XYZ file of C-alpha atoms in Angstrom:
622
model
C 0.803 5.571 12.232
C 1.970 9.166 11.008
C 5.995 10.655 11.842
C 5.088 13.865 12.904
C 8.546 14.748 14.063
C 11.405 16.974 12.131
C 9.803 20.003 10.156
C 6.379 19.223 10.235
C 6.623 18.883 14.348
C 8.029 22.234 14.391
C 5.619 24.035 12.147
C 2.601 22.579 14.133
C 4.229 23.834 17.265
C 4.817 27.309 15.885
C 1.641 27.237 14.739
C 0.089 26.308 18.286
C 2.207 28.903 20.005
C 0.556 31.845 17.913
C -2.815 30.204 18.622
C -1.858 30.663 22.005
C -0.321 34.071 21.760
C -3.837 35.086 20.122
C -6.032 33.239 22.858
C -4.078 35.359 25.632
C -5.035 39.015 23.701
C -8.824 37.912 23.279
C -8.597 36.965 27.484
C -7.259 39.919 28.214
C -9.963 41.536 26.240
C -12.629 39.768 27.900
C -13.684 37.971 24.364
C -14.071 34.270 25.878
C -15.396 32.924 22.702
C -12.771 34.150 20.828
C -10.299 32.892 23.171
C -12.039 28.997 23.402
C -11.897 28.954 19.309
C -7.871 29.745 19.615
C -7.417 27.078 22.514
C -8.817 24.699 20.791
C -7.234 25.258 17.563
C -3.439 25.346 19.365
C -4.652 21.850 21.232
C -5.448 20.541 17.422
C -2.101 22.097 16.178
C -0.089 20.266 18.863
C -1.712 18.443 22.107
C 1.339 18.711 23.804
C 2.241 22.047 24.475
C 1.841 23.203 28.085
C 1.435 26.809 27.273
C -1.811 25.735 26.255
C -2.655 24.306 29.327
C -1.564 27.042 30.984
C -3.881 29.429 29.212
C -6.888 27.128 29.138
C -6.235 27.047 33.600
C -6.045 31.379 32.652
C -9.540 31.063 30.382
C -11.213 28.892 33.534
C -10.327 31.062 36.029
C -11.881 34.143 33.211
C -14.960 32.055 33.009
C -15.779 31.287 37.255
C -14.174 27.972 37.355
C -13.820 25.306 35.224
C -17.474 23.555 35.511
C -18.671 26.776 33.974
C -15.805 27.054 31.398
C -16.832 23.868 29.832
C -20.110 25.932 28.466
C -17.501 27.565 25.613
C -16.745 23.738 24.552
C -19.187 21.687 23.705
C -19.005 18.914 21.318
C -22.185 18.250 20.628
C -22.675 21.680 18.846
C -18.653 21.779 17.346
C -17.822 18.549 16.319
C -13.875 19.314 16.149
C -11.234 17.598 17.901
C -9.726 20.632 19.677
C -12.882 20.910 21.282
C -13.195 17.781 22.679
C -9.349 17.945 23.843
C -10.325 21.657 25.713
C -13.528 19.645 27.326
C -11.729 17.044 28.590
C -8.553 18.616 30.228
C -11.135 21.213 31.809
C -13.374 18.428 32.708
C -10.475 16.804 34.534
C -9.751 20.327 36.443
C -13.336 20.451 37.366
C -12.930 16.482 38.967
C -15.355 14.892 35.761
C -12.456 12.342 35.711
C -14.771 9.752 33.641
C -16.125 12.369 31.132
C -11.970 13.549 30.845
C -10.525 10.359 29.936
C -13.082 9.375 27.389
C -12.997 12.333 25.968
C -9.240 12.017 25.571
C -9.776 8.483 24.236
C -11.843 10.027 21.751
C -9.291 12.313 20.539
C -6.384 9.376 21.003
C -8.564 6.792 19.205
C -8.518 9.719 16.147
C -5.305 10.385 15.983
C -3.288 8.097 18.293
C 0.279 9.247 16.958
C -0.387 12.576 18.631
C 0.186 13.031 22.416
C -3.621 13.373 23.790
C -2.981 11.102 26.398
C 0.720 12.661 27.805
C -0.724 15.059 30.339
C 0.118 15.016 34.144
C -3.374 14.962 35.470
C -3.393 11.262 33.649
C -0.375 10.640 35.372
C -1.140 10.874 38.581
C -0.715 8.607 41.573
C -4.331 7.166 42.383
C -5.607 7.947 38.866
C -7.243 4.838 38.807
C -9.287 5.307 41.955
C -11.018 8.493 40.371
C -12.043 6.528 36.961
C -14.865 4.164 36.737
C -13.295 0.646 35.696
C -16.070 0.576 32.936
C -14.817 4.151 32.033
C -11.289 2.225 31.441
C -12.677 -0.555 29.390
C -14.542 1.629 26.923
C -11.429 4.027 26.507
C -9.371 0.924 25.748
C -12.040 -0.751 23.872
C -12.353 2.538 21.877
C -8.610 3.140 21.182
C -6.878 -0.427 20.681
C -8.907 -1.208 16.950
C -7.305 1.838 15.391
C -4.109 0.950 16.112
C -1.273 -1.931 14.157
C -0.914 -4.853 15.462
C 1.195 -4.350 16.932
C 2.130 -0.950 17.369
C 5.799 -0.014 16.235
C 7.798 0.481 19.722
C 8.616 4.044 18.288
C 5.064 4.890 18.191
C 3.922 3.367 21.613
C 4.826 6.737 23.428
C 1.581 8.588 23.138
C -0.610 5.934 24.284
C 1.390 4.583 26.897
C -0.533 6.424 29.712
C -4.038 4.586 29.047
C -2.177 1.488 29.300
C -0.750 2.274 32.338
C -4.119 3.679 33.736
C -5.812 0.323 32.578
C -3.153 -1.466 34.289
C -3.635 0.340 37.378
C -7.692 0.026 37.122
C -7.141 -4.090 36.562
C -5.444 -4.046 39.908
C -8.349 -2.300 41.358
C -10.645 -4.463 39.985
C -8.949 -7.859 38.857
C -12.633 -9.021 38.406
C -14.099 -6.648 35.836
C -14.690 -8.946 32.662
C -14.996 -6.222 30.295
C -11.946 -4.698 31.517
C -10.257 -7.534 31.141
C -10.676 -8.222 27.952
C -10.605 -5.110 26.627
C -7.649 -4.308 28.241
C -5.506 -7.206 26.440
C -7.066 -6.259 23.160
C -4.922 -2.551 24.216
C -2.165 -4.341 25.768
C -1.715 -6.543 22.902
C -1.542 -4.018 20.088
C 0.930 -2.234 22.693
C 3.134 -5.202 22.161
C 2.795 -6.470 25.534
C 1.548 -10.058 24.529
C 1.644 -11.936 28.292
C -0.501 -9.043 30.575
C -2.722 -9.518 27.037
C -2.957 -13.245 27.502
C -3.019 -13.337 31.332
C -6.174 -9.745 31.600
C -8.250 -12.126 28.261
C -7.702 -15.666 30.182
C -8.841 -14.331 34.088
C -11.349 -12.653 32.274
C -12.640 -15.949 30.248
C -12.031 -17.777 33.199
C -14.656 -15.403 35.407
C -17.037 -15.381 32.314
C -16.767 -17.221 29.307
C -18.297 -14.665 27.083
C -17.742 -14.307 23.098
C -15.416 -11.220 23.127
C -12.955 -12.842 25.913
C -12.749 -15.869 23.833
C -11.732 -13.885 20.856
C -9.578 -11.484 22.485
C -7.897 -14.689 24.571
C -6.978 -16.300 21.109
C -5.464 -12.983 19.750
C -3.463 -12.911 22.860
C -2.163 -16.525 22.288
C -1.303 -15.777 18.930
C 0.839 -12.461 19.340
C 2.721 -14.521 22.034
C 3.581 -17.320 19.512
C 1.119 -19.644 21.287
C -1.284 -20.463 17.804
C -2.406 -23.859 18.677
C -4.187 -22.778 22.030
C -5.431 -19.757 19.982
C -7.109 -22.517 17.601
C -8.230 -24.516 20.600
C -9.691 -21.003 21.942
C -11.273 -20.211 18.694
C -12.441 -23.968 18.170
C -14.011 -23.946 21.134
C -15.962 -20.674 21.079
C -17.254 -21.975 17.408
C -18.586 -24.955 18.906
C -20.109 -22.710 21.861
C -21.622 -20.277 19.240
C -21.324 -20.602 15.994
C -22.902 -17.188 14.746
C -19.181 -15.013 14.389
C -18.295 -15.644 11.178
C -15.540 -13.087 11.492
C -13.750 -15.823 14.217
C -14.259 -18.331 11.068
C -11.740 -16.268 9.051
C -10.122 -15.744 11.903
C -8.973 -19.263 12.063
C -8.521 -19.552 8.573
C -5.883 -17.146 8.417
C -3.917 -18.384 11.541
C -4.410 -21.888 9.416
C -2.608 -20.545 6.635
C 0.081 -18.938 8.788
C 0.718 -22.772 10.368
C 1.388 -23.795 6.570
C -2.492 -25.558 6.874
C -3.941 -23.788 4.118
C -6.126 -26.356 2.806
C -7.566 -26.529 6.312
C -8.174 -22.677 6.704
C -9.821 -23.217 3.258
C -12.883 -24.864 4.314
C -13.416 -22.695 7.335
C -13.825 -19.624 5.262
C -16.044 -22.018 2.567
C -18.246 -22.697 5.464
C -18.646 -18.890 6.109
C -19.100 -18.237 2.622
C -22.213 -20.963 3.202
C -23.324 -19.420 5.487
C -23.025 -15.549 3.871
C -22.429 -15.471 0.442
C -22.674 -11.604 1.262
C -20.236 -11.428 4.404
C -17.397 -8.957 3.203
C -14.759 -11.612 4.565
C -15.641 -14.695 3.770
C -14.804 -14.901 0.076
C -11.678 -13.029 -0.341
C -10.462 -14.975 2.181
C -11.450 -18.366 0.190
C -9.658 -16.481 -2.888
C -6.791 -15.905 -0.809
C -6.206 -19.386 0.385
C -6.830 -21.080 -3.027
C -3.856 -19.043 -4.416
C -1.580 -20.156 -0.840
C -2.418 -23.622 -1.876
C -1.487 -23.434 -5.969
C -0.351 -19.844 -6.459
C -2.381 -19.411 -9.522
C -2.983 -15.710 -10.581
C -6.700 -16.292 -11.471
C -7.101 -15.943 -7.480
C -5.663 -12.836 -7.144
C -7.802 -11.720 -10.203
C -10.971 -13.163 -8.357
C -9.774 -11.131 -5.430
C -9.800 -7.981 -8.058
C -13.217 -9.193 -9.005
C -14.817 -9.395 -5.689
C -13.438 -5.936 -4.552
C -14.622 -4.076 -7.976
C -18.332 -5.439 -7.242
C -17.980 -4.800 -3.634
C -15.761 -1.934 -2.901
C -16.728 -1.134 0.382
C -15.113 -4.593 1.188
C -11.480 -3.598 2.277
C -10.685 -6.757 2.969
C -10.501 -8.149 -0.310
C -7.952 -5.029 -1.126
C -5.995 -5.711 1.639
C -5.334 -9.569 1.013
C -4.657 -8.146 -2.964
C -2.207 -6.153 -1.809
C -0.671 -8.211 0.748
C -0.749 -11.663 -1.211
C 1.161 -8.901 -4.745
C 3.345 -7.036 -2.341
C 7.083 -7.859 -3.733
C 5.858 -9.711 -6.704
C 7.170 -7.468 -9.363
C 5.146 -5.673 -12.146
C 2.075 -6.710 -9.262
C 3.522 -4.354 -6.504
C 6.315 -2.916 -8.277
C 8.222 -1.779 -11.522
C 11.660 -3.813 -11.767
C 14.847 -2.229 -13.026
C 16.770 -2.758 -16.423
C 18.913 -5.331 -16.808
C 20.982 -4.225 -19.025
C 24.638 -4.034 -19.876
C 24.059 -0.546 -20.198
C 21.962 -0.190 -17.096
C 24.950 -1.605 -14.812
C 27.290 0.944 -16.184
C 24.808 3.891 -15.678
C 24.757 2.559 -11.686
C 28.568 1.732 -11.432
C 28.816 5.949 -12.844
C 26.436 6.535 -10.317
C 27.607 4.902 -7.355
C 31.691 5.905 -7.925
C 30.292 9.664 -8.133
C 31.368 10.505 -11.988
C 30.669 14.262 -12.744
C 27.222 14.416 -14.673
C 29.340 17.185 -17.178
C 31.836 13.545 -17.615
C 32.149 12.268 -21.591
C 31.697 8.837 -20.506
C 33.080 6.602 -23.305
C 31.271 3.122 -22.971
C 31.424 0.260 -24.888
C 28.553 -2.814 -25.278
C 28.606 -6.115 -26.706
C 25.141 -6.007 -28.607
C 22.961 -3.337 -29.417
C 20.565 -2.995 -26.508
C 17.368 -1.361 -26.309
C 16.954 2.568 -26.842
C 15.537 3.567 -23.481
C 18.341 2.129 -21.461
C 20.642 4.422 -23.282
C 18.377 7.226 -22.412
C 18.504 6.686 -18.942
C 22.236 7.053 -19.436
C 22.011 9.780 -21.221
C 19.245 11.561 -18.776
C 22.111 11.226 -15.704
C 25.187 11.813 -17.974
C 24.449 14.064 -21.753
C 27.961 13.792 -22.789
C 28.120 9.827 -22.719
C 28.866 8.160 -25.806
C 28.765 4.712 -26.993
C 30.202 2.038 -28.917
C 28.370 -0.680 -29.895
C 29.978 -3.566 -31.075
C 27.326 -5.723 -32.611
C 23.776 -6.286 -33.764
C 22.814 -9.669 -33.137
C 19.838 -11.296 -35.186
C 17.093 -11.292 -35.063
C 17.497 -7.161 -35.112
C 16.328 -5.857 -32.366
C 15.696 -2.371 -34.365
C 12.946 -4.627 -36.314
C 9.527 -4.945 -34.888
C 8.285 -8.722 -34.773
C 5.385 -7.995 -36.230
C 3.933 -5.233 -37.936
C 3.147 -1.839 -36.522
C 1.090 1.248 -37.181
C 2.893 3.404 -34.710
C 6.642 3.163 -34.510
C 8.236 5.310 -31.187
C 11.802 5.055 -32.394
C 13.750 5.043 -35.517
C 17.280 4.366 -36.307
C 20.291 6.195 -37.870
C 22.360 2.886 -37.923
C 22.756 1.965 -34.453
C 21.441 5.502 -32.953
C 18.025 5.116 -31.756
C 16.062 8.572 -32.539
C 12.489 8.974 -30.841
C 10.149 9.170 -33.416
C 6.856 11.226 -32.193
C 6.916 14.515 -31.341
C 7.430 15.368 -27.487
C 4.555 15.845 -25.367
C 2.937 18.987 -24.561
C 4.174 20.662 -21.974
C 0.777 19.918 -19.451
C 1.108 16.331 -20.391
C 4.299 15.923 -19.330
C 3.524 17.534 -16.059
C 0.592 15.579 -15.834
C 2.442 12.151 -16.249
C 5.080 13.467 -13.893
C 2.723 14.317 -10.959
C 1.515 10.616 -10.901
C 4.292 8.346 -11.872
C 5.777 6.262 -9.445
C 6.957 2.618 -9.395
C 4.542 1.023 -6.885
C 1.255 0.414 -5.897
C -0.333 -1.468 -3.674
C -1.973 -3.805 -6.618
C -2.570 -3.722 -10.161
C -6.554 -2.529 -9.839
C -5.267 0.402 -7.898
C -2.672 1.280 -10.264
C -5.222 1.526 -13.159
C -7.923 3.513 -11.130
C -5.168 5.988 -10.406
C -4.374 6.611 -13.862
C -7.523 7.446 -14.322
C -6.354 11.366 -14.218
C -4.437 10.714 -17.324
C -7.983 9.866 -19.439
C -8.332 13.367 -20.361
C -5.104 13.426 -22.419
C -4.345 13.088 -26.187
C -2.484 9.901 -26.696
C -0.395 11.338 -29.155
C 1.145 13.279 -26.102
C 1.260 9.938 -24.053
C 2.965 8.444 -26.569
C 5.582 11.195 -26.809
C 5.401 10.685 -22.939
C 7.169 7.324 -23.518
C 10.427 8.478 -25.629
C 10.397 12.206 -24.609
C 9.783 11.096 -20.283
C 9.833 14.350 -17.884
C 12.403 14.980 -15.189
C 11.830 13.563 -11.818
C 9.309 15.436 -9.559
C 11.580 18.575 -7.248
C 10.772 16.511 -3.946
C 12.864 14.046 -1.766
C 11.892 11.189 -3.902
C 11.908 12.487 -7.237
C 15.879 13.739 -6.380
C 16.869 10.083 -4.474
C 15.531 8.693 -8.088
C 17.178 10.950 -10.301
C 20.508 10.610 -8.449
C 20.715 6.697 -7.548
C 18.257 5.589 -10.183
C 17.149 7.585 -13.049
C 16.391 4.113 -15.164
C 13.680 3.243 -12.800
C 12.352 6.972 -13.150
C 12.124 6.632 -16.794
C 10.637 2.656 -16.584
C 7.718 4.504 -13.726
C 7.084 7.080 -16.139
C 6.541 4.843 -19.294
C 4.066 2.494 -17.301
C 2.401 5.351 -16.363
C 1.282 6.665 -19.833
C 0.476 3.663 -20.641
C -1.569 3.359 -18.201
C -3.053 6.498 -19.748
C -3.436 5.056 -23.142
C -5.214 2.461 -20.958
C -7.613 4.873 -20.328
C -8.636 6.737 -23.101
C -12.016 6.261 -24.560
C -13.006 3.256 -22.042
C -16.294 3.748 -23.835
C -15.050 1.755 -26.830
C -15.386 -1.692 -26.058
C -11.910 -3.303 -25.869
C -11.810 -5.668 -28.588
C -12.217 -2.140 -31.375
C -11.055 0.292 -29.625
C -8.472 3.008 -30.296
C -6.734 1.778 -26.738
C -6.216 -1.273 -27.474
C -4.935 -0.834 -30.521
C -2.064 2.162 -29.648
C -1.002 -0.706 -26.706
C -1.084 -3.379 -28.964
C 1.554 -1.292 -31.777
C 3.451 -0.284 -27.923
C 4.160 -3.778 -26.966
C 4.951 -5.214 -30.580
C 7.358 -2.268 -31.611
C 11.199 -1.998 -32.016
C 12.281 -4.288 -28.562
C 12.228 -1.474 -25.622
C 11.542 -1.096 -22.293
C 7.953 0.528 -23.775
C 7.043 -2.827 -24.526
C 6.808 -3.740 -21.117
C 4.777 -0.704 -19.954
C 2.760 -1.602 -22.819
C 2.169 -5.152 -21.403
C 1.232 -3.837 -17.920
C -0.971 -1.757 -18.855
C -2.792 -4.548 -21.480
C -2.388 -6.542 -18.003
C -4.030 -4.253 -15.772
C -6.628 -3.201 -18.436
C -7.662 -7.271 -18.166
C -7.663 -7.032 -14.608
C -10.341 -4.724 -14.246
C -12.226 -5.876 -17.615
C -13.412 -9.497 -17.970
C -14.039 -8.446 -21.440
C -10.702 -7.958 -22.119
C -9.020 -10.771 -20.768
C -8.421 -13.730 -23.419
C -7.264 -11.276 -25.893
C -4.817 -9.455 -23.354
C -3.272 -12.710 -22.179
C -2.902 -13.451 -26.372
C -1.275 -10.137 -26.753
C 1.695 -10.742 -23.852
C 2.178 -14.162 -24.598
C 2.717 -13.458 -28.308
C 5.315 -11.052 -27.643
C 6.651 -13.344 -24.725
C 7.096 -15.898 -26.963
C 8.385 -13.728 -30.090
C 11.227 -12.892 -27.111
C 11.853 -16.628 -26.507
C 12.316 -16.959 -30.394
C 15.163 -14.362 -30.158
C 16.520 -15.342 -27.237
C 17.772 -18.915 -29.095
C 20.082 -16.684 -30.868
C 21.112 -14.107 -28.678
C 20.546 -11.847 -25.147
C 16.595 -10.152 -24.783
C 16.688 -8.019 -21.903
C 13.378 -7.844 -21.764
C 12.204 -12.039 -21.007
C 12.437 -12.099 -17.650
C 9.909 -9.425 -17.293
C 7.484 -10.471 -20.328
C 7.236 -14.003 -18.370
C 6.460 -12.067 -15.129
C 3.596 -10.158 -16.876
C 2.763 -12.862 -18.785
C 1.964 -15.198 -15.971
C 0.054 -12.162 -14.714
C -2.027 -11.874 -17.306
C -6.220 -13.633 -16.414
C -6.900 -16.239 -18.764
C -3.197 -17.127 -19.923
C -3.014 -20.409 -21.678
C -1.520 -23.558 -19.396
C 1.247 -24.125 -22.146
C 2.064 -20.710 -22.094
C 2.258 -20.117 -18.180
C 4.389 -23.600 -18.255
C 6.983 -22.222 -20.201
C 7.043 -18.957 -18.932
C 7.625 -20.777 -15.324
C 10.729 -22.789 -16.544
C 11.793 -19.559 -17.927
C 12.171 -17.848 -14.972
C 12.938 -20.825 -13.309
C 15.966 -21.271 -15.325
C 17.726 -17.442 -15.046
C 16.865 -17.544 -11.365
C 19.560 -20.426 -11.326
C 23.255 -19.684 -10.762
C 23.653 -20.782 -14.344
C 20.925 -19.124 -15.517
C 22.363 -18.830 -19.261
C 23.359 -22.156 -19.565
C 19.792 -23.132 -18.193
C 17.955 -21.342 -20.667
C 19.741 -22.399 -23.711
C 18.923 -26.183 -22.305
C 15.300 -25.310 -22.450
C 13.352 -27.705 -24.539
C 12.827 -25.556 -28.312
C 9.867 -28.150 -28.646
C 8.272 -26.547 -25.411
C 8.169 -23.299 -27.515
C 7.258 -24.366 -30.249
C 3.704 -26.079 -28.608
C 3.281 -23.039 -27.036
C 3.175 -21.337 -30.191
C 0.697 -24.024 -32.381
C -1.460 -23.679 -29.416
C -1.604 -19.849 -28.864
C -4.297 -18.535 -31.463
C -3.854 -16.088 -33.483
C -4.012 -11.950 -32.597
């Protein structure tokens, strides 16, 4: 649900008061319909200021009453939220007490962070008296699906009077079925899990109808009571078997119990019975990755939702089943030597003027230096050694080259981008996304570019964006800023001329010279992009999983003689990758199994050099 407090709050109440201000001259001009079209636009501006009330009891008593005022607002001819908020507060002066609550509902149910719902004639003693019970339900019924579950206790505020008037109705009617139940399905997004439990189970117990059964087992699983939520569920199946969505339903609170395999062949047997239902697939994706956490579920996930993407469901379990996975859900930081130092500057408050003198071990790659340089221009730096293999040398050859080297001074070596493709890159970089298929449709807005500007993109990256964000990032973490905007023209390059099939296509050939270049944090945009590209292309797929593992496993061959930042994250994306050979994925997995351990270095030294080496006979050639 939206924060609408700080600035915002007060602009929209500013805003309101003028509306007001203006509604009060066209009253006292006698221009009714001039006034109504100001009331209701202070009443969209900000529902809870009572000079609007005020004026709209001023425009009834203009108009002969507020029965005849409601002829200036009517829905049905402006379909606006304003006017449905005027209707109802005048229908509740005029005693329409059903008509004024659902019409409030309506405008709660559309924007139920907003105080609709907060005004005293809802308050009332004996409220509940003046409302039809089935007036109650339907207001609940209409306002509890767009709301979390639950709803943040900071956010409960607004909606708290319907709850209280369907609290007050139950007790005036403890037998109303529909009431019932619809008033736990409210009560229980409202965070109050027992009334939920105790309105759904007197109101299964009257009637044992299909929606009290399902509300009754959402009650008993918000208050931690899953197993009599299954029984519920099981039950109601066996009863009548046509909801499918209750068969998902149970799957998921199987997988939640740590029953996966069970919840499995509940959503198979809704998948039997739809192949078409929008749930019943993703949901078998989703459990077959609980049960062996293999990627090529998450990639049928990205499958189903690209040849159904009206199905939200499948984009919701991508996103929740990637979310904190990195290079999935979100760009990881440097790990280098010089990376720490930049955030130890950073964090002690050094003067960005300061001639930082730092020293290094072993040359490391040119883009962590430039994130050093992008927070402090005056630092210099010693390095102390270049470790073989070079890291300055490509692995394999390369058409384009992004850096070049005056000894151990990396130089870019394209020309910077234009000025409108910087900007361009700038206005969408950022490192996250709810999963990788989103991520590439969003760089779609980057096709239009030259990629000889996205390439200058990647050595010659823009400042942060002038917002909130853009300044936390270039003052706590300008490393990440640079990483977000690399990925991100890559992501571009990703783009450009999807016409060309993959296999011969300028694209794939610009990310293929990206990821094999000099060793740089490029290399990994590269392979995201070459990831996400397989993502959304089947055609693409067993020659971007042989692109990353071949420079995965040209890192592993360097790494037997001395540090490469850049493993942890090419096993990440390699693992990623659809279509990824088993050897390949195996040894990728011990990798990062091994510098995950408190001895990580030790650990990856001990790594078999025969595991590599299979890996390598069996990957086939670019």
């Amino acid at each position: 649900m939206a924060d609408r407090s700080g600035e915002r709050g007060d602009a929209e109440r500013l805003e309101a008061e003028g509306e007001v201000a203006t509604a009060r001259i066209a009253l006292a001009d006698g221009d009714l319909t001039h006034a109504a079209r100001h009331l209701e636009d202070a009443l969209a501006r900000d529902p809870g200021l009572p000079e609007t009330h005020e004026a709209l009891a001023e425009f009834a008593a203009r108009a002969g009453g507020a029965a005849k005022a409601l002829d200036w607002f009517e829905p049905e001819k402006r379909a606006y939220i304003g006017t449905v908020a005027a209707r109802g507060h005048l229908c509740a002066v005029a005693g329409r007490w059903d008509e004024a609550v659902a019409l409030l509902a309506q405008c709660a149910g559309h924007e139920p962070d907003r105080p609709w719902l907060d005004v005293a004639w809802l308050r009332r003693p004996g409220i509940a008296e003046l409302v039809d019970p089935d007036t109650v339900a339907r207001a609940a019924a209409g306002v509890a699906p767009r709301l979390p579950d639950p709803v943040d206790e900071e956010h409960r505020a607004p909606l708290t009077p319907l709850l209280d008037l369907v609290r007050a109705s139950v007790g005036r009617h403890p037998g109303h079925t529909m009431l019932l139940w619809c008033g736990s399905t409210l009560a229980r997004r409202m965070g109050r899990a027992e009334d939920a439990v105790a309105w759904a189970g007197r109101s299964y117990d009257l009637e044992p109808c299909h929606p009290a059964a399902v509300m009754l087992g959402y009650a008993l699983r918000s208050a931690g009571r899953p197993e009599q939520a299954l029984d519920v569920w099981r039950g109601e199946v066996r009863r009548d078997p046509s909801d499918l969505d209750l068969y998902i339903d149970i799957a998921e609170l199987l997988q939640t119990l740590g029953r996966p395999a069970e919840g499995l062949e509940w959503a198979e047997r809704a998948a039997a019975a739809d192949p078409d239902h929008p749930k019943a697939r993703p949901a078998a994706h989703a459990l077959r990755h609980a049960l062996d956490g293999d990627t090529r579920h998450l990639v049928a996930l990205a499958d189903h939702l690209r040849g159904a993407p009206d199905h939200e469901y499948a984009g919701e379990l991508l996103a929740r089943l990637g979310r904190g996975r990195p290079w999935l859900n979100w760009i990881p930081g440097g790990n280098e030597a010089i990376v720490s130092l930049l955030h130890q500057a950073l964090e002690q408050s050094v003067a960005a003027d300061a001639a930082l003198g730092l020293t290094v071990s072993a040359l490391e790659p040119p883009s962590a230096l430039l994130a050093l340089r992008t927070a402090f221009p005056r630092a210099s730096l010693d390095v102390q050694d270049v470790p073989e293999p070079d890291l300055r040398v490509p692995p394999r050859p390369v058409t384009t080259a992004l850096w070049t080297y005056e000894g151990t001074t990396a130089r870019p070596a394209v020309r910077p981008p234009s000025p409108e493709a910087a900007e361009a890159v700038r206005r969408v970089a950022w490192h996250g996304w709810p999963h990788l298929p989103a991520a590439y449709d969003d760089a779609v807005v980057l096709s239009g570019l030259d990629p000889v500007d996205l390439l200058g993109v990647l050595v010659h990256p823009p400042a942060p964006r002038d917002d909130a964000l853009g300044r936390a990032l270039a003052a706590q973490a300008p490393d990440l800023w640079i990483r977000a905007v690399q990925v991100w023209a890559c992501l571009g390059l990703a783009h450009h001329r999807t016409d060309e099939p993959w296999a011969a296509s300028r694209r794939r050939a610009l990310l293929a010279d990206v990821l094999a270049g000099a060793e740089d944090w490029v290399c990994e945009a590269a392979a995201l992009a070459i990831v996400a590209t397989a993502w959304v292309d089947p055609a693409a797929r067993e020659d971007a999983a042989r692109l990353v593992a071949r420079r995965l496993l040209d890192a592993l061959e360097a790494r037997k003689t001395r540090v490469v930042t850049l493993t942890w994250s090419l096993c990440h994306l390699a693992l990623a990758a659809p279509g990824v050979i088993p050897e390949v994925a195996a040894l990728a997995a011990d990798v990062l199994r091994a510098i995950e351990t408190a001895d990580a270095i030790d650990a990856i030294d001990a790594i078999d050099a025969e595991d590599t080496e299979d890996a390598s006979e069996a990957q086939a050639p670019a």
